[in-house]
Amino acid sequence: MPDARGPESSGRKAQPLLRTRDLVKTYAGGHSVLAGISLEIAAGERVALIGANGAGKSTLLKSLIGLHGLSGGSVRVFDTEFTAQPTGKQRSAIRRHIGFVFQSHCLVRRLSALSNVVHGKFGLPGSWRAWHQAIAPASWRAEAARALEAVNLIDKAYERADHLSGGQQQRVAIARALIRQPRLFIADEPAASLDPAAGHDVMRRLSDLSASRGSTLIFTSHDMQHALDYADRVIALKGGTVFLDRATRDLDTADLEPVFHG
């Protein structure tokens, strides 16, 4: 795989895909979740974001993509930079290039796998036609079929989502993100609700797909082995700050244990 730090041009480091400077998030009542997060993530990196419950992982993800306003600092994603509350136009500009994979799958259970994948086109012009594969443009259906093929589920295209196993449902969710041709995959605990074998399968597919397509991947996890196996880099949060930020090749589980203990 190419160097996770990304290409360099004319001796200068490439512009990071994502950058935060002194990011602070405080909720009503003065409860501080993020207390000055500064980091850079390059195009093509696969990053595991770990930490104990309440460490701020989900809050950081939502802040990065403009779902949360900031209490301080700044975020730059792609070519969009914001402080405080991003505008609707800024949020739309960011989300056009992002594919989401959620822990709970977030599928419409009574619809087919193919229709659920076509839902990845929501937010685009004419996206009311993404509600069901039968009314979607032929090009969208073809893209959805290719995405299902990429996660080895093309044979389940016309099965209802609620007839699929948990691991298969999560692979449909990956295909739904994939149809957006994202520059950035965001996955919030994508394997937490799955058994160990299905969890490893989902993580392997997500990691391999992001690597083969040159997409950046940021996923949260409580599983130290997932972080080591499927990421190039681990960023650990503790006490609202970056506790650890290192390449996975320089880490083992003993290095990660203090993130969750002590």
Tab-separated table of C-alpha atoms in Angstrom:
chain	number	residue	atom	x	y	z
A	1	MET	CA	0.000	0.000	0.000
A	2	PRO	CA	1.269	3.554	-0.668
A	3	ASP	CA	2.711	5.494	2.252
A	4	ALA	CA	-0.280	6.420	4.460
A	5	ARG	CA	1.068	9.943	4.781
A	6	GLY	CA	0.081	10.600	1.184
A	7	PRO	CA	2.058	11.880	-1.794
A	8	GLU	CA	4.406	14.814	-1.679
A	9	SER	CA	4.893	17.330	-4.452
A	10	SER	CA	7.915	19.571	-5.054
A	11	GLY	CA	9.300	18.613	-1.644
A	12	ARG	CA	6.237	19.889	0.197
A	13	LYS	CA	3.894	17.787	2.282
A	14	ALA	CA	0.511	17.283	0.610
A	15	GLN	CA	-2.472	19.156	2.023
A	16	PRO	CA	-4.245	16.872	4.537
A	17	LEU	CA	-7.724	15.671	3.644
A	18	LEU	CA	-8.892	16.557	7.147
A	19	ARG	CA	-7.442	18.835	9.790
A	20	THR	CA	-8.543	20.067	13.198
A	21	ARG	CA	-6.987	22.853	15.250
A	22	ASP	CA	-7.668	23.071	19.004
A	23	LEU	CA	-11.153	21.610	18.536
A	24	VAL	CA	-13.322	22.065	21.629
A	25	LYS	CA	-16.833	20.766	22.230
A	26	THR	CA	-18.724	21.666	25.396
A	27	TYR	CA	-22.374	20.800	26.013
A	28	ALA	CA	-24.983	22.680	27.994
A	29	GLY	CA	-24.123	22.881	31.663
A	30	GLY	CA	-20.420	23.192	30.914
A	31	HIS	CA	-19.787	19.486	30.292
A	32	SER	CA	-16.591	19.333	28.240
A	33	VAL	CA	-16.220	16.367	25.864
A	34	LEU	CA	-13.405	17.516	23.583
A	35	ALA	CA	-10.749	19.724	25.150
A	36	GLY	CA	-8.481	20.837	22.318
A	37	ILE	CA	-8.090	18.211	19.581
A	38	SER	CA	-5.484	18.938	16.897
A	39	LEU	CA	-4.837	16.339	14.232
A	40	GLU	CA	-4.297	15.830	10.517
A	41	ILE	CA	-5.434	12.893	8.385
A	42	ALA	CA	-4.066	12.404	4.878
A	43	ALA	CA	-5.905	11.115	1.840
A	44	GLY	CA	-5.853	7.320	1.750
A	45	GLU	CA	-5.171	6.775	5.443
A	46	ARG	CA	-7.102	4.161	7.407
A	47	VAL	CA	-7.516	5.464	10.953
A	48	ALA	CA	-8.938	3.710	14.004
A	49	LEU	CA	-10.394	6.088	16.587
A	50	ILE	CA	-10.497	4.351	19.957
A	51	GLY	CA	-11.302	5.205	23.545
A	52	ALA	CA	-13.460	4.186	26.489
A	53	ASN	CA	-17.168	4.984	26.622
A	54	GLY	CA	-17.609	8.720	26.985
A	55	ALA	CA	-14.156	9.532	25.602
A	56	GLY	CA	-15.720	11.615	22.822
A	57	LYS	CA	-15.248	9.379	19.762
A	58	SER	CA	-18.743	9.844	18.336
A	59	THR	CA	-18.726	13.539	19.243
A	60	LEU	CA	-15.463	13.976	17.346
A	61	LEU	CA	-16.817	12.164	14.281
A	62	LYS	CA	-19.938	14.339	14.249
A	63	SER	CA	-17.863	17.476	14.721
A	64	LEU	CA	-15.588	16.549	11.816
A	65	ILE	CA	-18.470	16.362	9.356
A	66	GLY	CA	-20.425	19.353	10.597
A	67	LEU	CA	-23.218	17.555	12.442
A	68	HIS	CA	-22.120	19.269	15.663
A	69	GLY	CA	-21.225	22.900	16.038
A	70	LEU	CA	-17.873	23.628	17.642
A	71	SER	CA	-17.352	25.378	20.954
A	72	GLY	CA	-13.849	26.364	19.906
A	73	GLY	CA	-11.153	25.735	17.334
A	74	SER	CA	-11.615	24.851	13.681
A	75	VAL	CA	-12.161	21.948	11.306
A	76	ARG	CA	-11.135	21.725	7.656
A	77	VAL	CA	-12.539	18.845	5.572
A	78	PHE	CA	-11.709	18.648	1.854
A	79	ASP	CA	-11.807	22.334	0.854
A	80	THR	CA	-14.309	23.420	3.492
A	81	GLU	CA	-13.242	25.060	6.739
A	82	PHE	CA	-15.526	26.090	9.565
A	83	THR	CA	-15.561	27.293	13.140
A	84	ALA	CA	-18.559	27.294	15.458
A	85	GLN	CA	-21.634	26.135	13.497
A	86	PRO	CA	-21.083	25.254	9.809
A	87	THR	CA	-23.570	26.663	7.332
A	88	GLY	CA	-26.025	24.427	5.509
A	89	LYS	CA	-24.037	24.966	2.321
A	90	GLN	CA	-20.834	23.860	4.050
A	91	ARG	CA	-22.488	20.721	5.459
A	92	SER	CA	-23.824	19.815	2.019
A	93	ALA	CA	-20.398	20.334	0.442
A	94	ILE	CA	-18.815	17.995	2.986
A	95	ARG	CA	-21.469	15.260	2.872
A	96	ARG	CA	-21.335	14.938	-0.920
A	97	HIS	CA	-17.957	13.256	-0.511
A	98	ILE	CA	-18.646	11.104	2.554
A	99	GLY	CA	-20.010	7.570	2.924
A	100	PHE	CA	-21.494	6.670	6.329
A	101	VAL	CA	-21.534	3.207	7.872
A	102	PHE	CA	-23.414	3.021	11.172
A	103	GLN	CA	-23.351	0.396	13.909
A	104	SER	CA	-27.122	-0.149	13.661
A	105	HIS	CA	-27.085	-0.572	9.843
A	106	CYS	CA	-29.956	1.963	9.464
A	107	LEU	CA	-31.605	-0.039	6.676
A	108	VAL	CA	-35.277	0.036	5.687
A	109	ARG	CA	-35.999	-3.499	6.734
A	110	ARG	CA	-38.996	-4.174	4.473
A	111	LEU	CA	-37.138	-3.105	1.313
A	112	SER	CA	-34.680	-5.133	-0.728
A	113	ALA	CA	-30.919	-4.955	-0.369
A	114	LEU	CA	-30.767	-3.281	-3.796
A	115	SER	CA	-33.258	-0.565	-2.817
A	116	ASN	CA	-31.337	0.090	0.388
A	117	VAL	CA	-28.112	0.536	-1.546
A	118	VAL	CA	-29.800	2.952	-3.963
A	119	HIS	CA	-30.692	5.029	-0.882
A	120	GLY	CA	-27.040	6.069	-0.908
A	121	LYS	CA	-28.016	8.513	-3.669
A	122	PHE	CA	-30.209	10.559	-1.317
A	123	GLY	CA	-29.062	14.161	-1.249
A	124	LEU	CA	-28.288	14.296	-4.959
A	125	PRO	CA	-30.470	16.128	-7.504
A	126	GLY	CA	-33.604	14.080	-8.203
A	127	SER	CA	-32.882	11.846	-5.239
A	128	TRP	CA	-36.597	11.252	-4.528
A	129	ARG	CA	-36.112	8.513	-7.146
A	130	ALA	CA	-33.673	6.780	-4.812
A	131	TRP	CA	-36.502	5.653	-2.531
A	132	HIS	CA	-36.926	2.361	-4.403
A	133	GLN	CA	-34.821	0.632	-7.013
A	134	ALA	CA	-37.889	0.246	-9.283
A	135	ILE	CA	-38.115	4.013	-9.834
A	136	ALA	CA	-34.386	4.745	-9.708
A	137	PRO	CA	-32.511	5.573	-12.926
A	138	ALA	CA	-30.984	2.525	-14.597
A	139	SER	CA	-27.501	3.940	-13.998
A	140	TRP	CA	-28.162	4.091	-10.235
A	141	ARG	CA	-29.431	0.510	-10.192
A	142	ALA	CA	-26.306	-0.584	-12.055
A	143	GLU	CA	-24.102	1.244	-9.557
A	144	ALA	CA	-25.990	-0.356	-6.671
A	145	ALA	CA	-25.535	-3.812	-8.202
A	146	ARG	CA	-21.788	-3.204	-8.581
A	147	ALA	CA	-21.587	-2.059	-4.958
A	148	LEU	CA	-23.361	-5.231	-3.796
A	149	GLU	CA	-21.002	-7.278	-5.927
A	150	ALA	CA	-18.060	-5.523	-4.255
A	151	VAL	CA	-19.259	-6.772	-0.851
A	152	ASN	CA	-20.101	-10.237	-2.266
A	153	LEU	CA	-23.882	-9.855	-1.878
A	154	ILE	CA	-25.128	-9.576	-5.448
A	155	ASP	CA	-27.035	-12.847	-4.997
A	156	LYS	CA	-29.044	-11.172	-2.190
A	157	ALA	CA	-29.962	-8.061	-4.220
A	158	TYR	CA	-33.733	-8.681	-4.166
A	159	GLU	CA	-34.014	-10.118	-0.650
A	160	ARG	CA	-35.627	-7.977	2.038
A	161	ALA	CA	-33.134	-6.468	4.447
A	162	ASP	CA	-34.841	-8.100	7.421
A	163	HIS	CA	-34.254	-11.539	5.870
A	164	LEU	CA	-30.487	-11.035	5.952
A	165	SER	CA	-28.090	-11.854	8.768
A	166	GLY	CA	-26.573	-9.054	10.840
A	167	GLY	CA	-23.284	-9.318	8.993
A	168	GLN	CA	-25.027	-9.260	5.617
A	169	GLN	CA	-27.052	-6.204	6.656
A	170	GLN	CA	-23.871	-4.382	7.599
A	171	ARG	CA	-22.340	-5.293	4.231
A	172	VAL	CA	-25.429	-3.767	2.565
A	173	ALA	CA	-24.743	-0.636	4.623
A	174	ILE	CA	-21.168	-0.600	3.306
A	175	ALA	CA	-22.474	-0.956	-0.259
A	176	ARG	CA	-24.882	1.955	0.371
A	177	ALA	CA	-21.906	4.092	1.427
A	178	LEU	CA	-19.838	2.821	-1.493
A	179	ILE	CA	-22.379	3.950	-4.119
A	180	ARG	CA	-21.589	7.544	-3.162
A	181	GLN	CA	-18.003	6.988	-4.382
A	182	PRO	CA	-16.803	8.661	-1.200
A	183	ARG	CA	-13.465	10.296	-0.673
A	184	LEU	CA	-13.982	9.622	3.042
A	185	PHE	CA	-15.612	6.629	4.763
A	186	ILE	CA	-16.920	7.311	8.283
A	187	ALA	CA	-17.812	4.184	10.275
A	188	ASP	CA	-19.082	4.460	13.859
A	189	GLU	CA	-18.629	1.097	15.641
A	190	PRO	CA	-19.474	-0.811	12.432
A	191	ALA	CA	-18.856	-4.258	13.946
A	192	ALA	CA	-20.008	-3.758	17.544
A	193	SER	CA	-23.388	-5.480	17.092
A	194	LEU	CA	-21.964	-8.484	15.192
A	195	ASP	CA	-20.536	-11.812	16.317
A	196	PRO	CA	-16.707	-12.041	16.138
A	197	ALA	CA	-16.543	-13.820	12.766
A	198	ALA	CA	-19.018	-11.452	11.091
A	199	GLY	CA	-17.313	-8.482	12.733
A	200	HIS	CA	-13.940	-9.393	11.275
A	201	ASP	CA	-15.517	-10.005	7.861
A	202	VAL	CA	-17.185	-6.582	7.835
A	203	MET	CA	-14.040	-4.803	9.018
A	204	ARG	CA	-11.847	-6.592	6.478
A	205	ARG	CA	-14.165	-5.661	3.615
A	206	LEU	CA	-14.456	-2.051	4.735
A	207	SER	CA	-10.697	-1.699	5.144
A	208	ASP	CA	-9.870	-3.449	1.860
A	209	LEU	CA	-12.443	-1.456	-0.114
A	210	SER	CA	-11.173	1.865	1.202
A	211	ALA	CA	-7.586	0.872	0.412
A	212	SER	CA	-8.328	-0.426	-3.100
A	213	ARG	CA	-10.307	2.716	-4.004
A	214	GLY	CA	-7.945	5.208	-2.416
A	215	SER	CA	-10.599	6.419	0.043
A	216	THR	CA	-9.786	7.614	3.531
A	217	LEU	CA	-11.322	5.550	6.336
A	218	ILE	CA	-12.005	6.651	9.904
A	219	PHE	CA	-13.704	4.089	12.138
A	220	THR	CA	-14.427	3.985	15.848
A	221	SER	CA	-14.024	0.773	17.799
A	222	HIS	CA	-13.674	-0.664	21.283
A	223	ASP	CA	-11.924	-3.697	19.808
A	224	MET	CA	-8.164	-3.276	20.076
A	225	GLN	CA	-7.501	-6.084	17.595
A	226	HIS	CA	-9.742	-4.469	14.981
A	227	ALA	CA	-7.771	-1.245	15.404
A	228	LEU	CA	-4.472	-3.067	14.898
A	229	ASP	CA	-5.640	-5.305	12.039
A	230	TYR	CA	-7.624	-2.896	9.865
A	231	ALA	CA	-6.025	0.536	10.285
A	232	ASP	CA	-2.711	2.134	9.366
A	233	ARG	CA	-2.892	4.449	12.350
A	234	VAL	CA	-4.549	4.540	15.772
A	235	ILE	CA	-5.749	7.730	17.432
A	236	ALA	CA	-6.863	7.245	21.040
A	237	LEU	CA	-8.936	9.739	22.995
A	238	LYS	CA	-8.851	10.018	26.761
A	239	GLY	CA	-10.036	12.860	28.955
A	240	GLY	CA	-11.128	14.849	25.921
A	241	THR	CA	-7.634	14.971	24.413
A	242	VAL	CA	-5.467	12.868	22.090
A	243	PHE	CA	-3.864	10.304	24.395
A	244	LEU	CA	-2.054	8.359	21.660
A	245	ASP	CA	-1.488	8.821	17.918
A	246	ARG	CA	0.794	6.224	16.314
A	247	ALA	CA	1.164	3.971	13.294
A	248	THR	CA	-0.232	0.489	13.905
A	249	ARG	CA	3.057	-1.091	12.831
A	250	ASP	CA	4.561	0.392	16.018
A	251	LEU	CA	1.802	-0.824	18.357
A	252	ASP	CA	0.536	-3.951	20.062
A	253	THR	CA	-2.373	-4.591	22.428
A	254	ALA	CA	-0.228	-3.825	25.485
A	255	ASP	CA	0.305	-0.287	24.142
A	256	LEU	CA	-3.452	0.214	23.814
A	257	GLU	CA	-4.561	-1.133	27.196
A	258	PRO	CA	-3.838	2.168	29.069
A	259	VAL	CA	-6.383	3.845	26.798
A	260	PHE	CA	-9.155	1.892	28.505
A	261	HIS	CA	-7.673	1.493	32.006
A	262	GLY	CA	-6.051	3.620	34.599
